[in-house]
Amino acid sequence: MKTGTTGNNKFLKELNETYILELIRSNKQISKADLAQLTGLSPTACGIIVTNLLEKGYISEAGIGISTGGRRPVLYELIPESYYSIGVDIDVDFVRFILMDITGQVVYRDKFLSKANYSAAVYIELVEEKIKQIIHRYKIEEGRLLGVGVSIPGIIDNLTHEVVFAPNLGWERIDLENMMSGTGSFPIYVDNEAICSAICENWIGCCVNQRDFVCINMKSGIGSSIFAGGNLYRGCSGSAGEIGHIMVDPNGPKCGCGNYGCLETLASSRAMVEKAQKQIKQGLIADLTDIDSITVDDIISSAKAGNEATRVILIEASGYLGLAVANLINTINPSKIVLGKELDKFPEDVLEHLKNIAFAKALKYPVSRVEIVTSELGEDTSALGAAIIPLKKLFGYQI
Amino acid sequence: MKTGTTGNNKFLKELNETYILELIRSNKQISKADLAQLTGLSPTACGIIVTNLLEKGYISEAGIGISTGGRRPVLYELIPESYYSIGVDIDVDFVRFILMDITGQVVYRDKFLSKANYSAAVYIELVEEKIKQIIHRYKIEEGRLLGVGVSIPGIIDNLTHEVVFAPNLGWERIDLENMMSGTGSFPIYVDNEAICSAICENWIGCCVNQRDFVCINMKSGIGSSIFAGGNLYRGCSGSAGEIGHIMVDPNGPKCGCGNYGCLETLASSRAMVEKAQKQIKQGLIADLTDIDSITVDDIISSAKAGNEATRVILIEASGYLGLAVANLINTINPSKIVLGKELDKFPEDVLEHLKNIAFAKALKYPVSRVEIVTSELGEDTSALGAAIIPLKKLFGYQI
């Protein structure tokens, strides 16, 4: 029993330190007296923990607070340049990088073009090289990088953390965490791209304090992630939120998964691009001519410039997305649905159409409690969320 | 601070007592020494709590255990007839009652016929009368009824606990908990029928130790409930799992909710009965003749007896149910899906068809992790789950 008790005490000590660190973060500046009051720990215990945190370099004295009777208290705050975190978003078109300091501020962001036919090994080599450059450029000392979060457009196994399947990268059963673990003396955390976006929206975006929300991202595929009761909901093996293959039209086209009328065959970037290419061939879209290089951004720009044919492509896709959103409203009963990646660039009237379909097709009661919004953080949400993973771990949050 | 600390201590004392009680329940028989070891509390502290529980009449000495060196220890166990809980399942056709003892054993079960046109007030009068009878018959002393759980086929508001909408009972905004609170000196807990079934399956049924599962019930309507990460997931306002109005056929019939092709219009008991009635009129179902009194049980019996027309009705409904199950597999990634109420009576080949459609339409990865089963507890799951609510509260579980 003795060993067990000692072990527990040590564990509790670590928990207390984590909790104090989180209180310093969330309060921005705070005194030992307030820490004691908020934690219920004795002032002496708080003092010891604060000294530890000062020694480890996480925090510094921030100045003198307002007196509540006695001596004016010393305030403590996080040192922004003390510890860092890196987020990497590996996707088909780009690989994005975020360097974040311990306070959550973005210090650096960058991206480079990637190609769908890159193997996992090529991605890893490029990503590792870039991480080394960032560490060198920002003079991040050994032990001061809290970790690297990596966002992947695919299913990640809950238990093994393997990439089970990332169809648009052509990856299957890739143990990225293990393959990258030699990159440096910091942990690697691999997670799904929609989950990374949800972590981002919940930490610094439009879902701070939201307990039940869904993030839907559209890129080449369509994915979503669910926060249930204040925590990420991953399902029993990590694939919860995979709405791309929900049937929205039984007479729809055949999908790569073998079924017909999956959401992705009717509403993904790829589906819209293919539809536009056909119409360009038929001479139906005058302002788009370069069939091979067309992207969904071109379709959106064309629709925004007033082209009716491209607008119809977006409207049709948004109608199917509206059906999927209605499903989620009924099944999940979220307080918020956040549309991200390409979706936040959609023209206003197209987004209105999506919302109208969703609200008309779902039950009135959950509709009355939900808000559908677009992300305000653009295409970086997954890279940001990936960078937030090591921070959440440091501050004692469940991932 | 002093008051706060005292309050906290009292709160902790209650938590410790709850935890000890739960350990006695889950271990069936246990000694003070083992309780001390499992809780980390001192033997003296455990002794005080055990004495309290003996005095309150929850537990008794059960005999002498095996010695692990010293004196043979006294074992403690729950007294089955010490405290009770009642579960009531209010539905359109029947109202069901369960009396359960503190150990979870069913002491008594009964049901009476109800009518869809009963008002909430009539239901309450009938239910209160029955509760009084049960209390009298089993000589349950004042304070020994832990509570009454009430299962309702409708949406229950998370915060107010009001019945927001129970379409098949014709109820809207009924504050049943409040209306029934004068029944006696025990708490009333109102909850959704599919949620009650999930509570039942998780406590005594096929989902003990399952963290992520879905229960689907078919009665006049179709509802589901979700356990996510070991806890009930209710959504932001209590309507999570309302899959009855998910669109499964855009060309389907008009639904009461205003949309077309909702699951309930194609696969509920009511939908199947209406389809059978039409076919009986056309003389297509020889073995069913009484159009007005036909139920889904008759359709199931007829199909089991070899009638092809009724079998086709079930097969068609199960195909649509399979689509809805595929949606849930993709979105929720559960380890188990439990089919309950009328669904567990379906003929084997009809259930096979449902599973085949679900597995074919969902993604391979979540399919490889899910099991679709029928409930083994029959039509009582909601009444059982309702009775379990006061027990779960007593033993410190989240509801």
PDB file of C-alpha atoms in Angstrom, chain B residues 287 297-307 310-311 314 342 344-350:
ATOM      1  CA  ASP B 287     -54.902 -14.155 -42.873  1.00  0.00           C
ATOM      2  CA  ASP B 297     -47.763  -7.736 -33.659  1.00  0.00           C
ATOM      3  CA  ASP B 298     -50.386  -9.170 -36.040  1.00  0.00           C
ATOM      4  CA  ILE B 299     -48.220  -8.269 -39.021  1.00  0.00           C
ATOM      5  CA  ILE B 300     -45.206  -9.933 -37.398  1.00  0.00           C
ATOM      6  CA  SER B 301     -47.213 -13.076 -36.526  1.00  0.00           C
ATOM      7  CA  SER B 302     -48.609 -13.242 -40.044  1.00  0.00           C
ATOM      8  CA  ALA B 303     -45.133 -12.921 -41.558  1.00  0.00           C
ATOM      9  CA  LYS B 304     -43.762 -15.553 -39.201  1.00  0.00           C
ATOM     10  CA  ALA B 305     -46.632 -17.848 -40.269  1.00  0.00           C
ATOM     11  CA  GLY B 306     -45.426 -17.532 -43.847  1.00  0.00           C
ATOM     12  CA  ASN B 307     -47.587 -14.790 -45.352  1.00  0.00           C
ATOM     13  CA  THR B 310     -46.859  -9.097 -44.517  1.00  0.00           C
ATOM     14  CA  ARG B 311     -43.271 -10.300 -44.810  1.00  0.00           C
ATOM     15  CA  LEU B 314     -41.584  -5.862 -42.705  1.00  0.00           C
ATOM     16  CA  GLU B 342     -41.295  -4.091 -31.502  1.00  0.00           C
ATOM     17  CA  ASP B 344     -36.861  -7.475 -31.127  1.00  0.00           C
ATOM     18  CA  LYS B 345     -39.913  -9.433 -32.296  1.00  0.00           C
ATOM     19  CA  PHE B 346     -39.052  -9.127 -35.999  1.00  0.00           C
ATOM     20  CA  PRO B 347     -38.530 -12.451 -37.820  1.00  0.00           C
ATOM     21  CA  GLU B 348     -34.908 -13.517 -38.145  1.00  0.00           C
ATOM     22  CA  ASP B 349     -34.723 -12.963 -41.929  1.00  0.00           C
ATOM     23  CA  VAL B 350     -36.171  -9.451 -41.599  1.00  0.00           C
TER      24      VAL B 350
END
